[in-house]
Amino acid sequence: MRILVVEDDQNLNRQLADTLKEAGYVVDQAYDGEEGHYLGENEPYDAVILDIGLPEMDGITVLEKWRAAGRKMPVLLLTARDRWSDKVAGIDAGADDYVAKPFHMEEVQARLRALIRRAAGHASSELTCGPVRLDTKSSRVTVNGSALKLTSHEFRLLSYLMHHMGQVVSRTELVEHMYDQDFDRDSNTIEVFVGRLRKKMGIDIIETVRGLGYRIQPNTNG
Ligand code: CA
């Protein structure tokens, strides 16, 4: 899952990015509204954390422009405490949720997880496919109850496929959601990660759809 953080406070931006990376996300960072707007318009994010008070272009304007251009990714706004009018303007502009400053990182993470889940059509924080369980809260994966040791890339790949169960996901799409903008991307590595995941899981839930990509089928037996 790839997240964009738009926040002009350098410390807060770094804190958010570090926490999210720790939790297994790929993070792009922007420090003003124009840069943030450009990235959100051109890169595929699974969610965005957007500050309202930004230099160059304020957060509400950034959000309005994205929505007007048909960008649908979930957006979590960072608002100043007691500025109820900001919250109203933000939600009217197309925000999916907000957190008032100062906040606890745990709250931001929980709201973000919920937004990503809902955008993918899942109500529960745990995604399952047969014996495979992915806990979005702890970023842990188990097969038949035993924990899997996954690298961050393997986890991101599995997490993306499980959030999009039933859909064929192309290698290009996977690459776009697994690496940040500065990474030298190579879609051939996806095949390697899929191979390793299959081996580690010992069960083949990842189906190769020839010429198109990969798919994890949802449980058919409930
Ligand atoms: Ca600010």
PDB file of C-alpha atoms and ligand atoms in Angstrom:
ATOM      1  CA  MET A   1       0.000   0.000   0.000  1.00  0.00           C
ATOM      2  CA  ARG A   2       1.347   3.358  -1.025  1.00  0.00           C
ATOM      3  CA  ILE A   3       0.591   6.517   0.952  1.00  0.00           C
ATOM      4  CA  LEU A   4       1.192  10.190   0.218  1.00  0.00           C
ATOM      5  CA  VAL A   5       1.890  12.497   3.169  1.00  0.00           C
ATOM      6  CA  VAL A   6       1.403  16.230   2.478  1.00  0.00           C
ATOM      7  CA  GLU A   7       2.524  18.224   5.508  1.00  0.00           C
ATOM      8  CA  ASP A   8       4.736  21.326   5.630  1.00  0.00           C
ATOM      9  CA  ASP A   9       5.892  20.762   9.204  1.00  0.00           C
ATOM     10  CA  GLN A  10       9.142  18.870   8.486  1.00  0.00           C
ATOM     11  CA  ASN A  11       9.201  17.085  11.839  1.00  0.00           C
ATOM     12  CA  LEU A  12       5.615  15.994  11.710  1.00  0.00           C
ATOM     13  CA  ASN A  13       5.994  14.905   8.083  1.00  0.00           C
ATOM     14  CA  ARG A  14       8.998  12.776   8.969  1.00  0.00           C
ATOM     15  CA  GLN A  15       7.290  11.336  12.042  1.00  0.00           C
ATOM     16  CA  LEU A  16       4.258  10.320   9.991  1.00  0.00           C
ATOM     17  CA  ALA A  17       6.390   8.841   7.209  1.00  0.00           C
ATOM     18  CA  ASP A  18       8.595   6.885   9.633  1.00  0.00           C
ATOM     19  CA  THR A  19       5.623   5.469  11.519  1.00  0.00           C
ATOM     20  CA  LEU A  20       3.870   4.425   8.323  1.00  0.00           C
ATOM     21  CA  LYS A  21       7.001   2.862   6.825  1.00  0.00           C
ATOM     22  CA  GLU A  22       7.467   0.939  10.042  1.00  0.00           C
ATOM     23  CA  ALA A  23       3.921  -0.358   9.626  1.00  0.00           C
ATOM     24  CA  GLY A  24       4.749  -1.675   6.145  1.00  0.00           C
ATOM     25  CA  TYR A  25       3.520   1.122   3.870  1.00  0.00           C
ATOM     26  CA  VAL A  26       5.452   2.805   1.086  1.00  0.00           C
ATOM     27  CA  VAL A  27       5.411   6.557   1.650  1.00  0.00           C
ATOM     28  CA  ASP A  28       5.906   9.560  -0.623  1.00  0.00           C
ATOM     29  CA  GLN A  29       6.323  12.925   1.099  1.00  0.00           C
ATOM     30  CA  ALA A  30       5.381  16.415  -0.060  1.00  0.00           C
ATOM     31  CA  TYR A  31       5.966  19.634   1.874  1.00  0.00           C
ATOM     32  CA  ASP A  32       3.722  22.127   0.110  1.00  0.00           C
ATOM     33  CA  GLY A  33       0.338  22.138  -1.598  1.00  0.00           C
ATOM     34  CA  GLU A  34       1.612  22.356  -5.153  1.00  0.00           C
ATOM     35  CA  GLU A  35       4.000  19.443  -4.856  1.00  0.00           C
ATOM     36  CA  GLY A  36       1.333  17.443  -3.033  1.00  0.00           C
ATOM     37  CA  HIS A  37      -1.272  18.250  -5.638  1.00  0.00           C
ATOM     38  CA  TYR A  38       1.046  17.212  -8.458  1.00  0.00           C
ATOM     39  CA  LEU A  39       1.893  13.868  -6.860  1.00  0.00           C
ATOM     40  CA  GLY A  40      -1.717  13.069  -5.970  1.00  0.00           C
ATOM     41  CA  GLU A  41      -2.805  13.888  -9.501  1.00  0.00           C
ATOM     42  CA  ASN A  42      -0.150  11.746 -11.173  1.00  0.00           C
ATOM     43  CA  GLU A  43       0.687   8.848  -8.880  1.00  0.00           C
ATOM     44  CA  PRO A  44      -1.636   6.068  -7.722  1.00  0.00           C
ATOM     45  CA  TYR A  45      -1.987   6.229  -3.930  1.00  0.00           C
ATOM     46  CA  ASP A  46      -3.997   3.930  -1.710  1.00  0.00           C
ATOM     47  CA  ALA A  47      -4.578   6.832   0.677  1.00  0.00           C
ATOM     48  CA  VAL A  48      -3.408  10.394   1.330  1.00  0.00           C
ATOM     49  CA  ILE A  49      -2.749  12.259   4.578  1.00  0.00           C
ATOM     50  CA  LEU A  50      -3.306  15.916   3.775  1.00  0.00           C
ATOM     51  CA  ASP A  51      -2.661  18.898   6.032  1.00  0.00           C
ATOM     52  CA  ILE A  52      -5.043  21.837   5.556  1.00  0.00           C
ATOM     53  CA  GLY A  53      -2.635  24.688   6.273  1.00  0.00           C
ATOM     54  CA  LEU A  54      -0.021  24.399   3.518  1.00  0.00           C
ATOM     55  CA  PRO A  55       2.196  26.876   1.625  1.00  0.00           C
ATOM     56  CA  GLU A  56       1.667  27.413  -2.142  1.00  0.00           C
ATOM     57  CA  MET A  57      -1.808  25.869  -2.170  1.00  0.00           C
ATOM     58  CA  ASP A  58      -3.980  25.095   0.864  1.00  0.00           C
ATOM     59  CA  GLY A  59      -5.140  21.556   1.547  1.00  0.00           C
ATOM     60  CA  ILE A  60      -8.806  22.221   0.799  1.00  0.00           C
ATOM     61  CA  THR A  61      -7.946  23.587  -2.655  1.00  0.00           C
ATOM     62  CA  VAL A  62      -5.643  20.628  -3.326  1.00  0.00           C
ATOM     63  CA  LEU A  63      -8.444  18.236  -2.409  1.00  0.00           C
ATOM     64  CA  GLU A  64     -11.054  20.085  -4.486  1.00  0.00           C
ATOM     65  CA  LYS A  65      -8.760  19.940  -7.511  1.00  0.00           C
ATOM     66  CA  TRP A  66      -8.157  16.206  -7.109  1.00  0.00           C
ATOM     67  CA  ARG A  67     -11.850  15.457  -6.799  1.00  0.00           C
ATOM     68  CA  ALA A  68     -12.706  17.724  -9.747  1.00  0.00           C
ATOM     69  CA  ALA A  69     -10.139  15.752 -11.787  1.00  0.00           C
ATOM     70  CA  GLY A  70     -11.796  12.486 -10.759  1.00  0.00           C
ATOM     71  CA  ARG A  71      -9.124  11.342  -8.293  1.00  0.00           C
ATOM     72  CA  LYS A  72     -10.912   9.043  -5.858  1.00  0.00           C
ATOM     73  CA  MET A  73      -8.253   7.891  -3.377  1.00  0.00           C
ATOM     74  CA  PRO A  74      -9.238   8.121   0.309  1.00  0.00           C
ATOM     75  CA  VAL A  75      -8.045  11.338   1.958  1.00  0.00           C
ATOM     76  CA  LEU A  76      -7.471  11.844   5.674  1.00  0.00           C
ATOM     77  CA  LEU A  77      -7.267  15.543   6.565  1.00  0.00           C
ATOM     78  CA  LEU A  78      -5.128  16.975   9.320  1.00  0.00           C
ATOM     79  CA  THR A  79      -6.990  19.904  10.865  1.00  0.00           C
ATOM     80  CA  ALA A  80      -6.222  22.393  13.596  1.00  0.00           C
ATOM     81  CA  ARG A  81      -8.088  21.729  16.828  1.00  0.00           C
ATOM     82  CA  ASP A  82     -11.244  23.806  17.305  1.00  0.00           C
ATOM     83  CA  ARG A  83     -11.440  24.808  13.666  1.00  0.00           C
ATOM     84  CA  TRP A  84     -14.818  23.196  13.046  1.00  0.00           C
ATOM     85  CA  SER A  85     -15.248  25.245   9.877  1.00  0.00           C
ATOM     86  CA  ASP A  86     -12.125  23.580   8.427  1.00  0.00           C
ATOM     87  CA  LYS A  87     -13.621  20.163   9.088  1.00  0.00           C
ATOM     88  CA  VAL A  88     -16.856  21.077   7.367  1.00  0.00           C
ATOM     89  CA  ALA A  89     -15.041  22.611   4.394  1.00  0.00           C
ATOM     90  CA  GLY A  90     -12.791  19.541   4.193  1.00  0.00           C
ATOM     91  CA  ILE A  91     -15.614  17.052   4.167  1.00  0.00           C
ATOM     92  CA  ASP A  92     -17.519  19.140   1.630  1.00  0.00           C
ATOM     93  CA  ALA A  93     -14.383  19.185  -0.530  1.00  0.00           C
ATOM     94  CA  GLY A  94     -14.308  15.374  -0.565  1.00  0.00           C
ATOM     95  CA  ALA A  95     -12.297  14.308   2.495  1.00  0.00           C
ATOM     96  CA  ASP A  96     -13.092  10.849   3.845  1.00  0.00           C
ATOM     97  CA  ASP A  97     -12.056  11.502   7.429  1.00  0.00           C
ATOM     98  CA  TYR A  98     -10.047  13.934   9.549  1.00  0.00           C
ATOM     99  CA  VAL A  99      -7.825  14.006  12.613  1.00  0.00           C
ATOM    100  CA  ALA A 100      -7.345  17.148  14.700  1.00  0.00           C
ATOM    101  CA  LYS A 101      -3.835  18.231  15.719  1.00  0.00           C
ATOM    102  CA  PRO A 102      -2.181  17.324  17.993  1.00  0.00           C
ATOM    103  CA  PHE A 103      -2.938  13.659  17.456  1.00  0.00           C
ATOM    104  CA  HIS A 104      -1.603  10.280  18.440  1.00  0.00           C
ATOM    105  CA  MET A 105       0.094   8.334  15.655  1.00  0.00           C
ATOM    106  CA  GLU A 106      -2.022   5.323  16.600  1.00  0.00           C
ATOM    107  CA  GLU A 107      -5.174   7.246  15.781  1.00  0.00           C
ATOM    108  CA  VAL A 108      -3.877   8.321  12.381  1.00  0.00           C
ATOM    109  CA  GLN A 109      -2.851   4.743  11.627  1.00  0.00           C
ATOM    110  CA  ALA A 110      -6.197   3.293  12.701  1.00  0.00           C
ATOM    111  CA  ARG A 111      -8.148   5.801  10.608  1.00  0.00           C
ATOM    112  CA  LEU A 112      -5.896   5.179   7.636  1.00  0.00           C
ATOM    113  CA  ARG A 113      -6.332   1.416   7.877  1.00  0.00           C
ATOM    114  CA  ALA A 114     -10.097   1.869   8.004  1.00  0.00           C
ATOM    115  CA  LEU A 115     -10.062   4.155   4.942  1.00  0.00           C
ATOM    116  CA  ILE A 116      -7.961   1.723   2.905  1.00  0.00           C
ATOM    117  CA  ARG A 117     -10.128  -1.219   3.937  1.00  0.00           C
ATOM    118  CA  ARG A 118     -13.351   0.568   3.117  1.00  0.00           C
ATOM    119  CA  ALA A 119     -12.002   1.757  -0.249  1.00  0.00           C
ATOM    120  CA  ALA A 120     -11.297  -1.898  -1.055  1.00  0.00           C
ATOM    121  CA  GLY A 121     -14.710  -2.977   0.240  1.00  0.00           C
ATOM    122  CA  HIS A 122     -13.655  -4.722   3.464  1.00  0.00           C
ATOM    123  CA  ALA A 123     -15.321  -4.118   6.811  1.00  0.00           C
ATOM    124  CA  SER A 124     -13.016  -6.163   9.038  1.00  0.00           C
ATOM    125  CA  SER A 125      -9.409  -5.384   9.977  1.00  0.00           C
ATOM    126  CA  GLU A 126      -8.506  -8.988   9.248  1.00  0.00           C
ATOM    127  CA  LEU A 127      -8.424 -10.284   5.678  1.00  0.00           C
ATOM    128  CA  THR A 128      -8.579 -14.014   5.152  1.00  0.00           C
ATOM    129  CA  CYS A 129      -8.220 -16.337   2.236  1.00  0.00           C
ATOM    130  CA  GLY A 130      -8.443 -20.021   3.118  1.00  0.00           C
ATOM    131  CA  PRO A 131      -5.820 -20.680   5.810  1.00  0.00           C
ATOM    132  CA  VAL A 132      -4.090 -17.333   5.164  1.00  0.00           C
ATOM    133  CA  ARG A 133      -4.895 -14.431   7.502  1.00  0.00           C
ATOM    134  CA  LEU A 134      -3.588 -10.918   7.146  1.00  0.00           C
ATOM    135  CA  ASP A 135      -4.032  -8.664  10.163  1.00  0.00           C
ATOM    136  CA  THR A 136      -3.962  -5.092   8.873  1.00  0.00           C
ATOM    137  CA  LYS A 137      -3.562  -3.825  12.442  1.00  0.00           C
ATOM    138  CA  SER A 138      -0.330  -5.623  13.277  1.00  0.00           C
ATOM    139  CA  SER A 139       0.829  -6.125   9.665  1.00  0.00           C
ATOM    140  CA  ARG A 140       1.166  -9.844  10.407  1.00  0.00           C
ATOM    141  CA  VAL A 141       0.379 -12.798   8.240  1.00  0.00           C
ATOM    142  CA  THR A 142      -0.371 -16.310   9.436  1.00  0.00           C
ATOM    143  CA  VAL A 143      -0.988 -19.546   7.587  1.00  0.00           C
ATOM    144  CA  ASN A 144      -2.983 -22.087   9.574  1.00  0.00           C
ATOM    145  CA  GLY A 145      -2.207 -20.054  12.686  1.00  0.00           C
ATOM    146  CA  SER A 146       1.560 -19.939  12.330  1.00  0.00           C
ATOM    147  CA  ALA A 147       3.211 -16.597  11.684  1.00  0.00           C
ATOM    148  CA  LEU A 148       5.046 -15.994   8.426  1.00  0.00           C
ATOM    149  CA  LYS A 149       8.280 -14.027   8.288  1.00  0.00           C
ATOM    150  CA  LEU A 150       7.889 -11.761   5.300  1.00  0.00           C
ATOM    151  CA  THR A 151      10.119  -9.012   3.970  1.00  0.00           C
ATOM    152  CA  SER A 152       8.490  -5.601   3.573  1.00  0.00           C
ATOM    153  CA  HIS A 153       8.181  -6.127  -0.189  1.00  0.00           C
ATOM    154  CA  GLU A 154       6.597  -9.546   0.196  1.00  0.00           C
ATOM    155  CA  PHE A 155       4.170  -8.139   2.757  1.00  0.00           C
ATOM    156  CA  ARG A 156       3.186  -5.206   0.555  1.00  0.00           C
ATOM    157  CA  LEU A 157       2.589  -7.459  -2.405  1.00  0.00           C
ATOM    158  CA  LEU A 158       0.443  -9.912  -0.455  1.00  0.00           C
ATOM    159  CA  SER A 159      -1.409  -7.101   1.306  1.00  0.00           C
ATOM    160  CA  TYR A 160      -2.250  -5.382  -1.985  1.00  0.00           C
ATOM    161  CA  LEU A 161      -3.522  -8.593  -3.570  1.00  0.00           C
ATOM    162  CA  MET A 162      -5.561  -9.484  -0.488  1.00  0.00           C
ATOM    163  CA  HIS A 163      -7.103  -6.019  -0.335  1.00  0.00           C
ATOM    164  CA  HIS A 164      -8.123  -6.527  -3.974  1.00  0.00           C
ATOM    165  CA  MET A 165      -9.306 -10.125  -3.740  1.00  0.00           C
ATOM    166  CA  GLY A 166     -11.083 -11.395  -6.815  1.00  0.00           C
ATOM    167  CA  GLN A 167      -9.462  -8.806  -9.082  1.00  0.00           C
ATOM    168  CA  VAL A 168      -6.661  -9.401 -11.541  1.00  0.00           C
ATOM    169  CA  VAL A 169      -3.836  -7.049 -10.596  1.00  0.00           C
ATOM    170  CA  SER A 170      -1.179  -6.312 -13.206  1.00  0.00           C
ATOM    171  CA  ARG A 171       2.517  -6.294 -12.449  1.00  0.00           C
ATOM    172  CA  THR A 172       2.657  -2.595 -13.296  1.00  0.00           C
ATOM    173  CA  GLU A 173      -0.095  -1.843 -10.773  1.00  0.00           C
ATOM    174  CA  LEU A 174       1.697  -3.870  -8.107  1.00  0.00           C
ATOM    175  CA  VAL A 175       4.948  -2.037  -8.759  1.00  0.00           C
ATOM    176  CA  GLU A 176       3.177   1.326  -8.510  1.00  0.00           C
ATOM    177  CA  HIS A 177       1.740   0.454  -5.105  1.00  0.00           C
ATOM    178  CA  MET A 178       4.868  -1.188  -3.689  1.00  0.00           C
ATOM    179  CA  TYR A 179       7.545   1.394  -4.385  1.00  0.00           C
ATOM    180  CA  ASP A 180       7.842   5.113  -3.777  1.00  0.00           C
ATOM    181  CA  GLN A 181       8.307   7.615  -6.587  1.00  0.00           C
ATOM    182  CA  ASP A 182      12.108   7.662  -6.361  1.00  0.00           C
ATOM    183  CA  PHE A 183      12.580   3.936  -6.560  1.00  0.00           C
ATOM    184  CA  ASP A 184      14.087   2.398  -9.680  1.00  0.00           C
ATOM    185  CA  ARG A 185      11.163   0.157 -10.495  1.00  0.00           C
ATOM    186  CA  ASP A 186      11.436  -3.136 -12.289  1.00  0.00           C
ATOM    187  CA  SER A 187       8.272  -5.139 -12.772  1.00  0.00           C
ATOM    188  CA  ASN A 188      10.304  -8.331 -13.249  1.00  0.00           C
ATOM    189  CA  THR A 189      11.032  -8.384  -9.538  1.00  0.00           C
ATOM    190  CA  ILE A 190       7.323  -8.960  -8.897  1.00  0.00           C
ATOM    191  CA  GLU A 191       7.633 -12.470 -10.268  1.00  0.00           C
ATOM    192  CA  VAL A 192      10.467 -13.146  -7.847  1.00  0.00           C
ATOM    193  CA  PHE A 193       8.426 -11.884  -4.873  1.00  0.00           C
ATOM    194  CA  VAL A 194       5.415 -13.960  -5.895  1.00  0.00           C
ATOM    195  CA  GLY A 195       7.644 -17.019  -6.120  1.00  0.00           C
ATOM    196  CA  ARG A 196       9.014 -16.418  -2.633  1.00  0.00           C
ATOM    197  CA  LEU A 197       5.579 -15.790  -1.174  1.00  0.00           C
ATOM    198  CA  ARG A 198       4.238 -19.034  -2.602  1.00  0.00           C
ATOM    199  CA  LYS A 199       7.182 -20.889  -1.138  1.00  0.00           C
ATOM    200  CA  LYS A 200       6.852 -19.285   2.301  1.00  0.00           C
ATOM    201  CA  MET A 201       3.097 -19.810   2.471  1.00  0.00           C
ATOM    202  CA  GLY A 202       3.363 -23.386   1.269  1.00  0.00           C
ATOM    203  CA  ILE A 203      -0.036 -22.965  -0.338  1.00  0.00           C
ATOM    204  CA  ASP A 204      -0.782 -21.465  -3.691  1.00  0.00           C
ATOM    205  CA  ILE A 205      -3.438 -18.826  -3.218  1.00  0.00           C
ATOM    206  CA  ILE A 206      -1.790 -16.474  -5.720  1.00  0.00           C
ATOM    207  CA  GLU A 207      -2.996 -17.343  -9.161  1.00  0.00           C
ATOM    208  CA  THR A 208      -1.034 -16.279 -12.239  1.00  0.00           C
ATOM    209  CA  VAL A 209      -3.342 -14.916 -14.910  1.00  0.00           C
ATOM    210  CA  ARG A 210      -1.270 -15.294 -18.030  1.00  0.00           C
ATOM    211  CA  GLY A 211      -0.436 -12.029 -19.740  1.00  0.00           C
ATOM    212  CA  LEU A 212      -2.515 -10.018 -17.248  1.00  0.00           C
ATOM    213  CA  GLY A 213      -1.108 -10.379 -13.760  1.00  0.00           C
ATOM    214  CA  TYR A 214      -2.038 -12.045 -10.494  1.00  0.00           C
ATOM    215  CA  ARG A 215      -5.188 -12.751  -8.554  1.00  0.00           C
ATOM    216  CA  ILE A 216      -6.175 -14.037  -5.139  1.00  0.00           C
ATOM    217  CA  GLN A 217      -9.649 -15.505  -5.190  1.00  0.00           C
ATOM    218  CA  PRO A 218     -11.863 -14.739  -2.191  1.00  0.00           C
ATOM    219  CA  ASN A 219     -13.010 -17.635  -0.025  1.00  0.00           C
ATOM    220  CA  THR A 220     -15.759 -19.487  -1.775  1.00  0.00           C
ATOM    221  CA  ASN A 221     -16.674 -21.563   1.281  1.00  0.00           C
ATOM    222  CA  GLY A 222     -17.084 -18.494   3.516  1.00  0.00           C
TER     223      GLY A 222
HETATM  224 CA    CA B   1       0.620  23.121   8.166  1.00  0.00          CA
END
